[in-house]
Every structure is written in C-alpha cells, then in structure tokens.
XYZ file of C-alpha atoms in Angstrom:
693
model
C -0.215 0.029 -0.073
C 1.114 3.347 -0.941
C 1.937 5.019 2.457
C 1.509 9.040 1.690
C -0.556 11.238 -1.084
C 1.497 11.994 -4.409
C 3.151 15.166 -4.543
C 0.532 16.855 -6.462
C -2.038 16.748 -3.412
C -0.370 17.117 -1.033
C 1.207 20.555 -2.599
C -2.520 21.322 -3.075
C -3.521 19.863 0.079
C -6.229 17.684 -1.062
C -7.255 14.038 -0.278
C -4.756 11.228 -2.887
C -6.875 7.627 -3.523
C -3.233 6.814 -3.195
C -3.601 4.734 -6.812
C -1.005 3.692 -8.989
C 0.551 5.031 -11.479
C -1.910 7.924 -11.107
C -4.343 8.803 -8.695
C -7.832 10.121 -9.430
C -7.424 13.856 -8.868
C -3.982 13.709 -11.442
C -6.290 11.958 -14.271
C -8.780 14.319 -13.330
C -6.632 17.497 -13.899
C -3.582 15.964 -16.018
C -1.068 16.643 -13.421
C 2.147 13.912 -13.317
C 1.316 12.052 -10.572
C 4.636 11.179 -8.491
C 4.955 9.364 -5.109
C 7.941 10.847 -2.953
C 9.248 8.228 -0.222
C 8.749 9.557 2.909
C 11.152 11.710 4.574
C 13.147 10.159 7.794
C 14.620 12.922 9.796
C 16.985 12.474 13.099
C 15.006 12.507 16.218
C 15.410 16.133 17.539
C 16.171 14.523 21.303
C 19.396 14.757 23.669
C 20.082 11.147 23.151
C 20.924 11.263 19.834
C 22.889 15.171 20.180
C 25.285 13.505 22.276
C 25.756 10.355 20.571
C 26.742 12.982 17.019
C 28.429 14.904 19.490
C 30.721 11.761 20.965
C 31.463 9.919 17.320
C 32.748 13.661 15.610
C 34.728 13.525 19.029
C 36.575 10.492 18.744
C 36.741 11.551 14.399
C 38.676 14.179 15.294
C 41.106 12.482 17.886
C 41.809 10.359 14.788
C 42.912 13.085 12.447
C 44.492 14.696 14.652
C 46.779 11.617 15.866
C 47.470 11.102 11.811
C 48.170 14.892 11.115
C 51.768 16.351 11.696
C 51.868 18.778 15.113
C 51.291 21.849 13.367
C 48.427 21.708 11.169
C 45.200 23.124 11.831
C 42.757 20.624 11.572
C 39.616 23.576 10.973
C 42.060 25.193 8.306
C 42.158 21.652 6.352
C 38.604 21.163 6.631
C 38.057 24.289 5.210
C 40.226 23.192 2.211
C 38.718 20.081 1.992
C 35.350 21.777 1.359
C 36.379 24.207 -1.161
C 38.382 21.482 -2.999
C 35.424 18.786 -2.760
C 34.453 18.607 -6.156
C 38.287 19.342 -7.901
C 39.791 15.709 -8.279
C 43.026 16.818 -10.177
C 44.560 17.358 -7.016
C 45.551 13.736 -6.094
C 48.072 13.983 -8.437
C 50.594 12.033 -6.424
C 52.460 10.343 -9.551
C 54.224 13.823 -9.478
C 55.326 13.115 -6.596
C 56.781 10.241 -7.421
C 58.518 12.029 -10.218
C 59.817 14.182 -7.916
C 61.511 11.710 -6.575
C 62.935 9.722 -9.087
C 64.298 13.452 -9.996
C 65.842 13.811 -7.024
C 67.618 10.644 -6.918
C 69.423 11.958 -9.955
C 71.028 15.609 -10.072
C 70.415 15.391 -13.910
C 67.700 15.786 -15.692
C 64.921 13.543 -16.638
C 66.818 13.173 -20.169
C 70.122 12.486 -18.569
C 72.158 9.691 -20.494
C 73.080 7.458 -17.797
C 69.695 6.824 -17.325
C 68.512 6.303 -21.112
C 69.435 2.630 -22.685
C 72.836 1.980 -24.732
C 73.934 -1.630 -25.142
C 72.696 -4.059 -22.289
C 76.126 -6.167 -23.420
C 78.502 -2.842 -22.194
C 76.900 -3.601 -18.798
C 79.948 -5.228 -16.160
C 79.121 -8.324 -15.217
C 79.255 -7.641 -11.518
C 76.426 -4.683 -11.804
C 73.588 -7.467 -13.266
C 72.771 -9.482 -10.560
C 73.340 -6.155 -8.575
C 70.573 -4.480 -10.655
C 68.215 -7.740 -10.370
C 69.113 -7.853 -6.349
C 68.162 -3.710 -6.087
C 65.320 -4.098 -8.040
C 64.334 -6.779 -6.451
C 64.731 -5.357 -2.882
C 62.943 -2.115 -4.151
C 59.765 -4.051 -5.355
C 59.158 -6.278 -2.790
C 60.261 -3.702 0.455
C 58.955 0.025 -0.068
C 59.334 2.922 1.759
C 56.851 5.117 2.912
C 57.329 7.219 0.200
C 55.915 4.550 -2.174
C 52.283 4.205 -2.847
C 50.473 0.816 -1.800
C 49.010 1.145 -5.184
C 51.748 1.478 -6.949
C 53.333 -1.575 -5.181
C 50.296 -3.544 -6.414
C 50.256 -2.278 -10.146
C 53.372 -4.702 -10.869
C 51.647 -8.219 -9.356
C 49.459 -8.521 -12.493
C 51.764 -8.135 -15.679
C 51.231 -7.755 -19.473
C 52.834 -10.734 -20.408
C 50.204 -12.981 -18.634
C 52.598 -14.744 -16.510
C 51.098 -14.057 -13.077
C 47.030 -14.243 -12.743
C 46.833 -16.619 -10.039
C 46.619 -17.728 -6.180
C 48.867 -19.394 -4.695
C 46.476 -22.491 -4.173
C 46.646 -22.727 -8.345
C 43.333 -20.879 -8.368
C 42.566 -17.958 -10.623
C 42.478 -14.274 -9.074
C 40.734 -11.040 -9.531
C 42.914 -10.328 -12.582
C 40.619 -12.146 -15.223
C 40.192 -14.785 -17.152
C 44.323 -16.566 -18.977
C 43.817 -19.616 -21.331
C 46.088 -22.263 -22.116
C 48.119 -20.411 -24.532
C 49.170 -18.058 -21.650
C 52.717 -18.969 -20.002
C 50.227 -18.625 -16.712
C 48.806 -21.419 -17.573
C 51.538 -23.422 -17.705
C 52.544 -22.007 -13.947
C 49.758 -22.772 -12.660
C 50.015 -26.489 -13.507
C 53.617 -26.761 -12.068
C 51.919 -24.854 -8.647
C 54.116 -21.952 -8.835
C 52.575 -18.717 -7.501
C 53.754 -15.297 -7.385
C 54.988 -14.823 -3.911
C 54.626 -10.654 -4.142
C 51.075 -11.197 -5.081
C 48.501 -8.736 -4.049
C 45.320 -8.454 -5.009
C 46.010 -6.163 -8.408
C 43.602 -2.930 -9.295
C 43.859 -4.405 -12.893
C 41.536 -6.890 -11.986
C 38.181 -7.120 -13.588
C 36.061 -5.763 -10.779
C 38.684 -3.080 -9.722
C 38.371 0.857 -10.166
C 40.370 3.350 -11.180
C 44.489 3.503 -10.617
C 45.156 6.974 -9.325
C 48.459 7.087 -6.621
C 46.552 6.855 -3.371
C 49.098 7.926 -0.773
C 49.227 7.619 3.021
C 47.134 4.914 3.205
C 48.119 2.298 5.762
C 51.240 2.994 7.498
C 52.225 2.900 11.134
C 52.645 6.303 13.233
C 56.138 6.863 12.733
C 56.482 5.668 8.973
C 53.245 8.578 8.499
C 54.919 11.277 10.506
C 58.835 11.021 8.536
C 56.341 11.180 5.673
C 53.645 14.156 6.066
C 57.155 15.683 6.296
C 58.711 14.779 3.050
C 55.446 14.949 1.348
C 55.079 18.438 2.687
C 58.232 19.597 1.204
C 57.256 17.866 -2.225
C 53.900 19.199 -2.375
C 55.389 22.442 -2.504
C 57.346 21.416 -5.982
C 54.454 19.676 -7.453
C 53.255 23.021 -9.537
C 57.098 23.085 -10.791
C 56.881 19.614 -12.013
C 53.909 20.216 -13.665
C 54.977 23.176 -14.934
C 58.358 21.211 -16.572
C 55.603 18.139 -17.987
C 53.663 20.475 -19.903
C 56.968 22.710 -21.059
C 56.986 22.497 -24.714
C 60.678 21.366 -24.853
C 59.968 18.788 -22.813
C 56.843 17.045 -24.789
C 58.859 18.021 -27.703
C 61.711 15.315 -26.843
C 58.908 12.905 -25.563
C 57.232 13.180 -28.661
C 60.747 12.538 -30.761
C 61.549 9.722 -28.102
C 57.716 8.144 -29.732
C 58.556 8.503 -33.153
C 62.609 6.979 -33.212
C 61.179 4.161 -30.577
C 57.776 3.271 -30.649
C 56.512 4.310 -34.259
C 59.230 2.500 -36.035
C 58.042 -0.362 -34.460
C 54.108 0.084 -35.086
C 53.591 3.082 -37.484
C 49.857 3.929 -37.056
C 50.040 7.612 -37.062
C 51.128 9.528 -39.949
C 53.935 11.861 -38.717
C 53.670 14.700 -40.686
C 50.386 15.541 -40.575
C 50.552 14.345 -36.331
C 53.374 17.094 -36.348
C 51.409 19.545 -38.226
C 48.520 19.297 -36.095
C 50.337 19.869 -32.884
C 52.001 22.837 -34.738
C 49.034 24.277 -35.407
C 49.695 24.219 -39.163
C 47.220 22.717 -40.155
C 43.778 23.013 -37.952
C 42.486 20.683 -35.874
C 38.785 19.654 -36.148
C 38.259 18.206 -32.552
C 40.621 19.565 -30.091
C 39.347 17.398 -27.309
C 39.986 14.254 -29.475
C 43.163 15.303 -30.190
C 44.193 16.780 -27.170
C 43.660 12.569 -26.289
C 46.077 11.546 -28.806
C 49.100 14.162 -27.861
C 48.535 13.281 -24.610
C 48.774 9.602 -25.516
C 51.788 9.919 -27.880
C 53.318 11.494 -24.658
C 52.710 9.126 -22.532
C 54.146 6.499 -24.698
C 57.210 8.585 -25.283
C 58.089 9.189 -22.189
C 57.919 5.022 -21.123
C 59.965 4.793 -24.350
C 63.001 7.187 -22.246
C 62.442 5.968 -19.098
C 61.245 2.616 -18.853
C 59.827 1.322 -15.018
C 62.406 3.657 -14.131
C 60.464 6.629 -13.661
C 56.812 7.773 -13.318
C 56.634 10.436 -15.559
C 54.532 8.834 -18.393
C 50.963 8.556 -16.093
C 51.214 12.133 -15.930
C 50.028 11.942 -19.098
C 48.059 9.074 -19.211
C 45.705 10.813 -16.368
C 45.300 13.530 -18.847
C 44.121 11.083 -21.158
C 41.736 9.183 -18.230
C 40.220 12.950 -17.362
C 39.753 13.037 -21.190
C 38.042 10.449 -22.011
C 35.799 11.388 -18.588
C 34.067 14.047 -20.017
C 33.202 12.491 -23.372
C 30.474 9.584 -24.060
C 33.111 6.984 -25.572
C 29.816 4.819 -26.430
C 28.587 7.566 -28.920
C 31.638 9.220 -30.538
C 33.605 7.490 -33.220
C 35.942 9.189 -35.817
C 40.111 8.003 -37.143
C 41.786 10.261 -33.901
C 39.903 8.547 -31.424
C 40.343 5.071 -32.519
C 43.875 5.766 -32.928
C 43.841 6.621 -29.386
C 42.352 3.453 -27.865
C 44.671 1.400 -30.059
C 48.140 3.367 -28.518
C 46.355 3.389 -25.269
C 45.641 -0.555 -25.029
C 49.196 -1.226 -26.060
C 50.166 1.095 -23.902
C 48.327 -0.539 -20.916
C 49.561 -3.718 -21.223
C 53.402 -2.726 -21.448
C 52.448 -0.960 -18.069
C 51.226 -4.119 -16.305
C 47.682 -3.193 -16.797
C 46.245 -6.195 -19.426
C 42.648 -6.254 -18.529
C 42.715 -2.021 -19.307
C 44.848 -2.734 -22.251
C 42.208 -5.926 -23.243
C 38.920 -3.356 -22.923
C 40.632 -0.518 -24.523
C 41.141 -2.519 -27.414
C 37.798 -4.229 -27.711
C 36.974 -0.785 -28.168
C 39.094 0.200 -31.316
C 37.438 -3.450 -32.600
C 34.338 -2.130 -32.651
C 34.921 1.556 -33.435
C 37.177 0.523 -36.778
C 34.301 -1.916 -37.948
C 32.259 0.985 -37.084
C 33.990 3.204 -39.295
C 34.175 0.286 -42.134
C 38.379 -0.108 -42.049
C 38.042 -3.473 -42.717
C 36.345 -3.077 -46.069
C 38.397 -1.325 -48.976
C 37.300 1.999 -50.055
C 37.195 2.071 -53.891
C 37.101 5.718 -55.290
C 35.514 4.827 -58.164
C 36.532 8.166 -60.390
C 38.044 8.410 -63.694
C 40.277 11.649 -61.921
C 43.388 10.585 -61.479
C 44.251 13.322 -59.198
C 41.185 12.296 -56.933
C 43.257 8.817 -56.801
C 46.333 10.600 -55.852
C 44.605 13.063 -53.560
C 43.162 9.762 -51.281
C 46.015 7.594 -51.614
C 47.049 9.176 -47.964
C 43.887 7.954 -46.239
C 43.465 4.808 -47.707
C 46.989 3.768 -46.225
C 46.501 5.191 -42.999
C 43.145 3.356 -43.136
C 45.415 0.119 -44.049
C 47.426 0.588 -41.337
C 45.078 1.221 -38.448
C 42.764 -1.951 -39.884
C 46.091 -4.288 -39.438
C 47.084 -2.826 -36.587
C 44.483 -2.994 -34.588
C 43.780 -6.681 -36.295
C 47.526 -7.580 -34.967
C 47.123 -5.891 -31.511
C 43.592 -7.861 -30.664
C 44.947 -11.255 -32.154
C 48.028 -11.131 -30.816
C 46.762 -9.923 -27.175
C 44.164 -13.006 -27.191
C 47.147 -15.006 -27.571
C 49.237 -13.868 -25.112
C 46.562 -14.255 -22.472
C 45.028 -17.087 -23.835
C 41.602 -15.791 -24.993
C 38.936 -16.226 -28.089
C 40.193 -13.729 -30.478
C 37.923 -10.640 -30.802
C 37.983 -10.664 -35.054
C 35.759 -11.228 -37.797
C 36.741 -13.985 -39.683
C 39.305 -13.063 -42.449
C 36.823 -13.957 -45.246
C 34.990 -11.080 -44.321
C 37.916 -8.341 -44.968
C 38.470 -7.368 -48.018
C 41.018 -4.405 -46.662
C 44.054 -4.608 -48.640
C 47.558 -4.770 -46.485
C 49.670 -1.953 -45.805
C 51.498 -1.092 -49.159
C 55.604 -1.359 -48.169
C 56.380 2.466 -49.419
C 58.040 4.926 -47.050
C 55.890 7.920 -46.791
C 58.400 10.424 -48.331
C 58.322 8.609 -51.504
C 54.425 7.857 -50.857
C 54.656 11.775 -50.634
C 56.588 12.320 -54.040
C 54.178 9.845 -55.883
C 51.463 12.028 -55.031
C 52.947 15.421 -55.933
C 54.114 13.720 -59.131
C 52.665 15.104 -62.737
C 52.504 10.991 -63.372
C 49.106 10.445 -63.476
C 49.599 6.161 -63.579
C 49.898 4.955 -60.426
C 51.065 1.123 -60.439
C 50.821 -1.171 -57.885
C 54.781 -1.468 -58.220
C 55.297 1.789 -57.561
C 53.256 1.227 -54.026
C 55.077 -2.075 -52.889
C 59.174 -1.094 -52.834
C 61.327 -4.662 -52.851
C 63.722 -3.339 -49.723
C 62.655 -3.077 -46.326
C 60.785 -0.138 -45.389
C 59.281 0.853 -41.727
C 55.949 -0.852 -42.887
C 57.558 -3.864 -43.874
C 57.270 -5.243 -40.971
C 53.540 -4.122 -39.617
C 53.111 -5.876 -43.417
C 54.699 -9.100 -42.719
C 53.242 -9.751 -39.064
C 50.293 -8.813 -40.956
C 50.419 -12.444 -42.951
C 52.064 -14.154 -39.845
C 48.529 -13.055 -37.649
C 46.270 -14.136 -40.361
C 47.821 -17.884 -40.096
C 48.252 -17.364 -36.503
C 45.361 -16.403 -35.245
C 43.749 -19.769 -37.577
C 46.630 -21.909 -35.673
C 45.767 -20.632 -32.716
C 41.739 -21.426 -32.985
C 41.756 -24.441 -34.201
C 44.625 -24.777 -30.807
C 41.860 -23.382 -28.495
C 38.486 -25.615 -30.176
C 37.433 -28.986 -28.730
C 38.072 -31.753 -29.753
C 42.269 -30.851 -29.117
C 44.063 -31.498 -32.245
C 45.883 -34.698 -32.786
C 49.909 -34.793 -33.048
C 49.228 -35.562 -36.772
C 47.280 -32.787 -37.659
C 49.913 -30.366 -35.347
C 52.415 -31.372 -37.410
C 50.338 -30.445 -40.126
C 49.637 -26.784 -39.241
C 53.224 -26.380 -38.381
C 53.583 -27.016 -42.270
C 51.802 -23.906 -43.119
C 53.899 -22.254 -40.502
C 56.417 -23.368 -42.314
C 55.453 -22.441 -45.617
C 55.046 -18.977 -44.261
C 58.702 -18.453 -43.240
C 60.068 -19.994 -46.087
C 58.002 -17.286 -48.181
C 59.805 -14.379 -46.356
C 61.772 -12.214 -48.035
C 65.918 -12.478 -47.988
C 65.922 -9.365 -45.225
C 63.915 -11.273 -42.712
C 65.889 -14.499 -42.766
C 66.418 -16.385 -39.663
C 70.456 -16.021 -40.566
C 71.230 -12.713 -39.584
C 74.544 -12.593 -42.152
C 72.000 -13.571 -45.011
C 69.639 -10.724 -44.422
C 72.205 -8.004 -43.552
C 73.558 -8.575 -46.921
C 70.350 -8.556 -48.713
C 69.224 -5.433 -46.954
C 72.431 -3.569 -48.058
C 72.359 -5.026 -51.372
C 68.695 -4.279 -51.972
C 68.284 -1.168 -50.351
C 68.886 2.668 -51.949
C 71.937 4.054 -51.159
C 70.461 7.157 -49.614
C 67.898 5.814 -46.894
C 69.657 3.998 -44.886
C 73.087 2.707 -45.177
C 75.037 5.337 -45.812
C 78.144 3.744 -43.406
C 76.256 0.106 -44.349
C 75.041 0.041 -40.912
C 71.708 -1.780 -40.088
C 68.904 0.667 -38.448
C 67.952 -0.371 -35.031
C 63.895 -0.609 -36.108
C 64.731 -3.170 -38.433
C 66.543 -5.466 -36.280
C 64.143 -5.169 -33.414
C 61.240 -6.277 -36.050
C 63.571 -8.946 -38.325
C 64.045 -10.398 -34.489
C 60.536 -9.862 -33.095
C 59.026 -11.550 -36.175
C 61.095 -14.377 -36.237
C 60.494 -14.794 -31.882
C 56.593 -14.715 -32.662
C 56.450 -17.874 -35.116
C 58.980 -19.752 -32.906
C 56.487 -18.668 -30.007
C 53.955 -20.157 -31.483
C 55.349 -23.359 -32.115
C 56.429 -23.491 -28.176
C 52.400 -22.637 -27.601
C 51.556 -25.401 -30.681
C 53.601 -27.911 -29.109
C 53.603 -27.260 -25.506
C 51.223 -30.005 -24.826
C 53.441 -32.587 -25.649
C 55.892 -31.591 -23.437
C 53.553 -31.598 -20.798
C 51.988 -34.874 -22.129
C 55.657 -36.568 -21.391
C 55.784 -35.036 -18.109
C 52.269 -36.413 -16.706
C 53.391 -39.692 -18.280
C 56.179 -40.146 -15.954
C 53.455 -41.273 -13.352
C 50.921 -42.497 -15.669
C 51.774 -45.421 -18.097
C 48.995 -45.421 -20.409
C 50.120 -41.496 -21.068
C 53.485 -42.524 -21.547
C 53.071 -45.039 -24.397
C 51.159 -42.588 -26.141
C 53.632 -39.831 -26.025
C 56.171 -42.264 -26.914
C 54.842 -42.365 -30.570
C 57.164 -41.261 -33.904
C 54.863 -38.493 -33.801
C 54.606 -37.279 -30.264
C 58.560 -37.591 -30.120
C 58.408 -35.267 -32.961
C 56.322 -32.356 -31.723
C 58.093 -32.348 -28.533
C 61.581 -32.088 -30.611
C 60.094 -29.277 -32.803
C 59.252 -27.831 -29.568
C 62.517 -27.958 -27.649
C 64.127 -26.528 -30.584
C 61.915 -23.875 -30.672
C 62.482 -22.949 -27.499
C 66.517 -23.214 -27.580
C 67.140 -21.253 -30.640
C 64.469 -18.346 -29.469
C 66.822 -18.462 -26.078
C 70.034 -18.279 -28.392
C 68.456 -15.716 -31.215
C 67.565 -13.097 -28.048
C 71.241 -13.754 -26.033
C 72.719 -13.077 -30.037
C 70.101 -9.996 -30.025
C 71.267 -8.282 -27.101
C 74.493 -8.856 -27.591
C 75.066 -6.810 -30.808
C 72.363 -3.937 -30.651
C 71.244 -1.121 -28.961
C 68.620 -1.948 -27.018
C 65.597 -0.151 -26.300
C 62.774 -0.388 -23.762
C 59.740 -1.160 -25.993
C 62.725 -4.211 -27.373
C 63.814 -5.410 -23.659
C 60.007 -5.512 -23.178
C 59.519 -8.240 -26.459
C 62.985 -10.115 -25.349
C 61.755 -10.413 -21.773
C 58.327 -11.721 -22.602
C 59.628 -14.099 -25.103
C 63.149 -15.264 -23.346
C 60.728 -16.732 -20.352
C 57.936 -18.499 -22.585
C 60.797 -19.982 -24.469
C 62.861 -21.193 -21.581
C 59.201 -22.462 -19.577
C 59.939 -25.394 -21.681
C 63.386 -26.698 -20.641
C 61.965 -25.711 -17.232
C 59.689 -27.973 -17.577
C 61.752 -30.689 -18.768
C 64.332 -30.860 -15.897
C 61.487 -30.636 -13.577
C 60.264 -33.975 -14.660
C 63.110 -35.896 -15.458
C 65.789 -34.607 -13.465
C 68.032 -38.101 -13.668
C 67.553 -37.933 -17.658
C 71.909 -37.524 -18.264
C 70.931 -37.377 -21.901
C 69.120 -34.253 -22.378
C 69.350 -32.360 -18.943
C 73.383 -30.633 -19.803
C 71.592 -29.083 -22.655
C 68.557 -28.077 -20.570
C 70.642 -27.061 -17.905
C 72.905 -24.481 -20.143
C 69.527 -22.788 -21.751
C 67.770 -22.116 -17.787
C 71.594 -20.627 -17.020
C 71.401 -18.801 -20.350
C 68.165 -17.325 -19.621
C 68.543 -16.527 -15.828
C 71.918 -14.440 -16.899
C 69.804 -13.008 -19.883
C 67.372 -12.226 -17.727
C 69.703 -10.493 -14.838
C 71.109 -8.087 -17.919
C 66.792 -7.239 -18.621
C 65.874 -6.305 -15.226
C 67.791 -3.768 -15.259
C 65.360 -2.020 -17.113
C 62.172 -4.343 -16.749
C 61.038 -5.165 -12.768
C 59.160 -8.137 -14.547
C 62.906 -10.178 -15.219
C 63.301 -10.207 -11.808
C 59.864 -11.850 -10.991
C 60.925 -14.479 -13.688
C 64.168 -14.496 -12.644
C 62.596 -15.974 -8.828
C 60.254 -18.184 -10.726
C 63.543 -20.096 -12.245
C 65.460 -20.154 -8.524
C 62.248 -21.841 -7.348
C 61.317 -24.530 -10.001
C 65.014 -25.606 -10.402
C 67.278 -24.588 -7.055
C 65.870 -28.515 -6.270
C 67.565 -29.876 -9.610
C 70.283 -27.470 -10.653
C 73.047 -25.831 -8.808
C 73.226 -22.615 -10.939
C 76.290 -20.626 -11.945
C 77.213 -17.504 -11.117
C 74.997 -15.071 -11.620
C 76.102 -14.176 -14.912
C 77.661 -15.888 -17.510
C 81.663 -14.799 -18.482
C 81.602 -11.544 -20.103
C 83.265 -12.553 -22.896
C 80.505 -15.261 -23.584
C 78.017 -12.011 -23.759
C 79.939 -8.876 -24.673
C-alpha cells in the first residue's frame, strides 16, 4: 500500500486516492503523479545529539593523531570543503616523478638513465641491478604508494594471474595458451602477489599515498610530502613545457612509431605545431597526451612514473566525452595506442578493454572494407592515396594487436573471419616516397610503385599481418574442442614453415644473409650510407622470428606436458612415445632453444631500447619454461639435462641483464630459482663477459 499522498495532492492539500500509477485527482486534472518517499528526519532528542557529538569527537581525535602537530584541523576541513569537487589535486604521481628526479642530479633525459647497449653492462652490475630491483619491489619505503606496489603484481605478459593455491585471481581469465596456465599447473605462485587493481572488478589506479602506514612512518612521510607538494607545481610546469614534450614526441617516433607506424607523422606534427587546423580539439588532446605517455615510457621505462602524468590527462578527457557515442579515426588511434601502452604498463585488462572499443569502432567506420574511389580523375585518386594507406595501417594494426593480445592471454580472438575482410594489406613504401608519388606529374600509379622491393618501416607491419592471419587460424584450432592430434599439429606446423620459407631474404633467420640482402637491395641514400643496419629493422626482423617460434612453442607445448604427466601415468606415457609425439616435442624444444640463443645474440649485438627489452623479456620467459618443465619432470635424464640446464642458466643470465630496465625479469628469475633450485646448481649469476659482449 502507498503510505502517503502524491506530491501534487500534498502540495494542494487535497485528499489523494493513493492509486498507482496515477491517483484520481491527477487523472482528473492531467497532473504529473509522483509518489516521493517519506522523508526520514533525525530525532531531535538530547540522546541522539550526544551520540553524534561523541562520534565527531572520536573522529577529530583520530585525525589529530594522523596529522602533523603543526596542522590545523579547521583549516584543512575548510580547504577540503572548497576543493571537494576537484579530483585533479590527487596528482601524487607528480611527487613520485619528483622523487625519481631528485635521486639524480641530472634531468629526466640524463644519458645515464637511457638505454644504450646491454652488452656493455659489467657482469657484476647485472645481478646487483636484479637484486636491487627485487628489493625495491618487495619492500617499499614510506614514499611509495600501495597502489603502485600492487600495480606490478598483474603483468602484461600474462605470467602471474593466479593465487598460491593455483586458483585464478581477480585478474581475469588467462587460458591455456598463456604462460600463466603452465605456471598454474606447476603450482608456482607469485610470492609477492597482492590484490591487483587491474582485476576485472577493480577501478581506477590513481596514486593514493598515505594509506595504512604505521604512525612512525607516517610522521616522517608527512614532512617529506609537504616539501614535495610545494614542488608539485614546478614539476607539472616542466612536464607541460614545450621543450620536454618535444623530447617525448621525438622519442615516440624514434622508438615506438618505427615498430608500430599507425599515426601519419607529418600530419600529426603539423597539427601539433598548428600548421593545419584540428577539427576536434578534445580528441586531438587525447592523442597528443597518449603519444607523450608512450614517448616518456620509451625513454624512462619502469624507472620513472612520468608517463602516468600524461596518461591521467587522457583518462580525464575520457571522462568528459561519451565514448559510446563518438567515433572517428583520431579517437580510434588513441584506443589502439592506449591498449598497447597499458598492457606494457602491466594493465592487461585495461588494455584488453581499450582494444575491444577499438575493434568495434574500426568496424563501425568500415575500416575492414577496401574503399574503392571509382573515379576517373587521377588527381582524386592521388589525393586519397594517403587516406587509403592510413585506413589500412589502422585496421591491420588493430588486427595484430587484438590477435596478439588474445594469444598472449589465452582468450578468444575478437575479430571477424578473414573471409569478411577485404581491405588490402599495407603498402611497402616510405611516407617520403608516397609523398613524391602524390606530388608527381605522372597520373599513372602502378601497384609496383607502391610496393618497394626493399625493407621500409612498414615492412614489419606487412609481414606481421600475414603471420597474424596464419597464427589466428592455428590458434583458433588449438583452443577448440576436441583438441588437435599430433598429426594435425604437425600439419599446422607445415603451414607455418611455408610462411617462413616465403619471407623475403632480409627477414631471414640467418643474420648474415639478412644483412647482406638489406645492404644489397636498399637504395644507398636511405639507410646504409655507413653500411649500418638500422635498429628499427633489427627489432622488426627479430621480433617476427621470435613470434613464429613462440607460436611453435604454444602449438607443441601440450606434448611436452604430456611427457611430464606420462612419467607417472603409463597410459599417457605410451601415447607420448609415439613417433609423432616425439617429433612434436623435438620441434618445441628446438624452437625454445633457438629463441633463447636468438635473444642472447640480439642483446649482445644491438643497442637496446625499452620496447625491445619488453619483447626480449616476454619471448625469453615463454621459451625457458620448456626446458624448465623438462628438467623438473626428468631430472635424472642424463642424455638431455645438460642441454636443458645450459638453456636455463643462459636465460637466467639474460634476464639478469634485462632486469635493470624491466622489473618483470626479476620475478622471472625468482620463478626459475624456485622451480629449479632442487634439481640444479646455478652457475654464477652471469655468464663470462666474453660470452655475452
């Protein structure tokens, strides 16, 4: 029953029939009939007032204990009330940026903090870096946010996503193709695991300092915090300065764009310096801050939190717009880049969600369809050449990201069937050469002129696209039921071998062949005036090699595990002893060994960047799990355990080098130690310097 009259009858002091949905008076006079709930007022009694006063006094006592002695509670409450609606004052990552900066007398662009060559690191420093990083990650000072500590417990490589009892944690679903699945089976838990804020049900990851600290820590922290707060404005001013932002944009195009060339550089720069107008300032601001965040990460990696300053700006803009009602190419570029950035920042589910938005938006914009101009005017065709290329780069970039993330996390691929996609692959041509064609007087544009026979920045994207199409079909079969047989897996591997055989010579696994072909076919005025191979090309070539070897590991990893189970299960053991089962295991072990050796060679002979270190760490850990599983299951196997131990020791030493710039490498070293300590005695923390340098 309705307890009280409707609002209209109460206002006019009329007798209400209290009928629903409308009372008789409202029907008669065509009034809006709304039944508001009965207002509940606090009792005006001495007992209630005394209770409220006591509670208020207790809260004041608690706050006075937490606040420094010289802080006035009334002043703080007044400030808090005036700023209660402003959430932008919570920029504690600026304090972290200042802390990082204050640890060095140099600027944020100090060459001592930049990446040069990992092979130049003295052997004794490598394990020191690993040990120091481990200590810093496990025991934080009073100036470190608890949220920041937990940010590293869920990783973008899908290695740690389970509780100590082997059950999945709130980090989401990580399937059989992820390394997390293998570690779960081996009963390896992340000993530093905490509830991570990137779990499916968790929220934002703003840096909240001053949470749950003992009183003695808090007192020291508050004094330092006050000094740092006074500098926050100066830090923000520096990070917003054109000089600093120009450096981060340059770093983005030097390190990230050469791996993932999705943004048209000339157009972006002209919009940035206001040579050409921007249609949507809000979206362009998002894109600029996304580029700045990635550029800052490319320079500083995990040694700084400066990139989070720009990432928070992006999130602030995202809150202002309705992401479900806006769709354009610029916003699509933001989602693409954010998905990859947040994954590399160990926010896998955040990146996964950005990817979902990007895929849906791309299909809404029709990027999966080739755009035919149907124009006889060659000038119209020329004018749209760049737009067509941008569409292709964006679509196939999304395709690579989505399929790659799905395989990494062991999740279904969220993409339409390849039969439904008819957009052409990207053209193998540099932007400068494309501009020349667009500005030339020649009206005839041949396909040969758009597909250069030598490597360009877009060669990696082109052949990675072809690989991803093949990898998607193999992966979809792998996670389907019933599981593929050994014979079927060998057939899928044949398809992969055909792809490898048809790669151009400059992508050959043989480094000498690849370099010789690069120098032979590339025009002299492009890259090789000094006959040096560009670093972007070396990363593109090696990353493609590591990708298809990693797919072989994923494809045949089940047969390695079948052998492990077979040690205690005669029925499975008989199956694993078949000729096909042995061949599957041999391919998996060979792919693992070759990956480890390839990464060792890459680190020893190339100037490493933050992005290349991330990929080295990811593919190395995927590879070393195979000999680890074999050694743990058959420690008495004298025929092969020497080879397994060599690969494990080699990987551990490489990870020690990488740990200087990637904290996940430290965790991977711990995993290796915990898994293998009872089966093997590790060599010195690093290999002999002559073997690596």
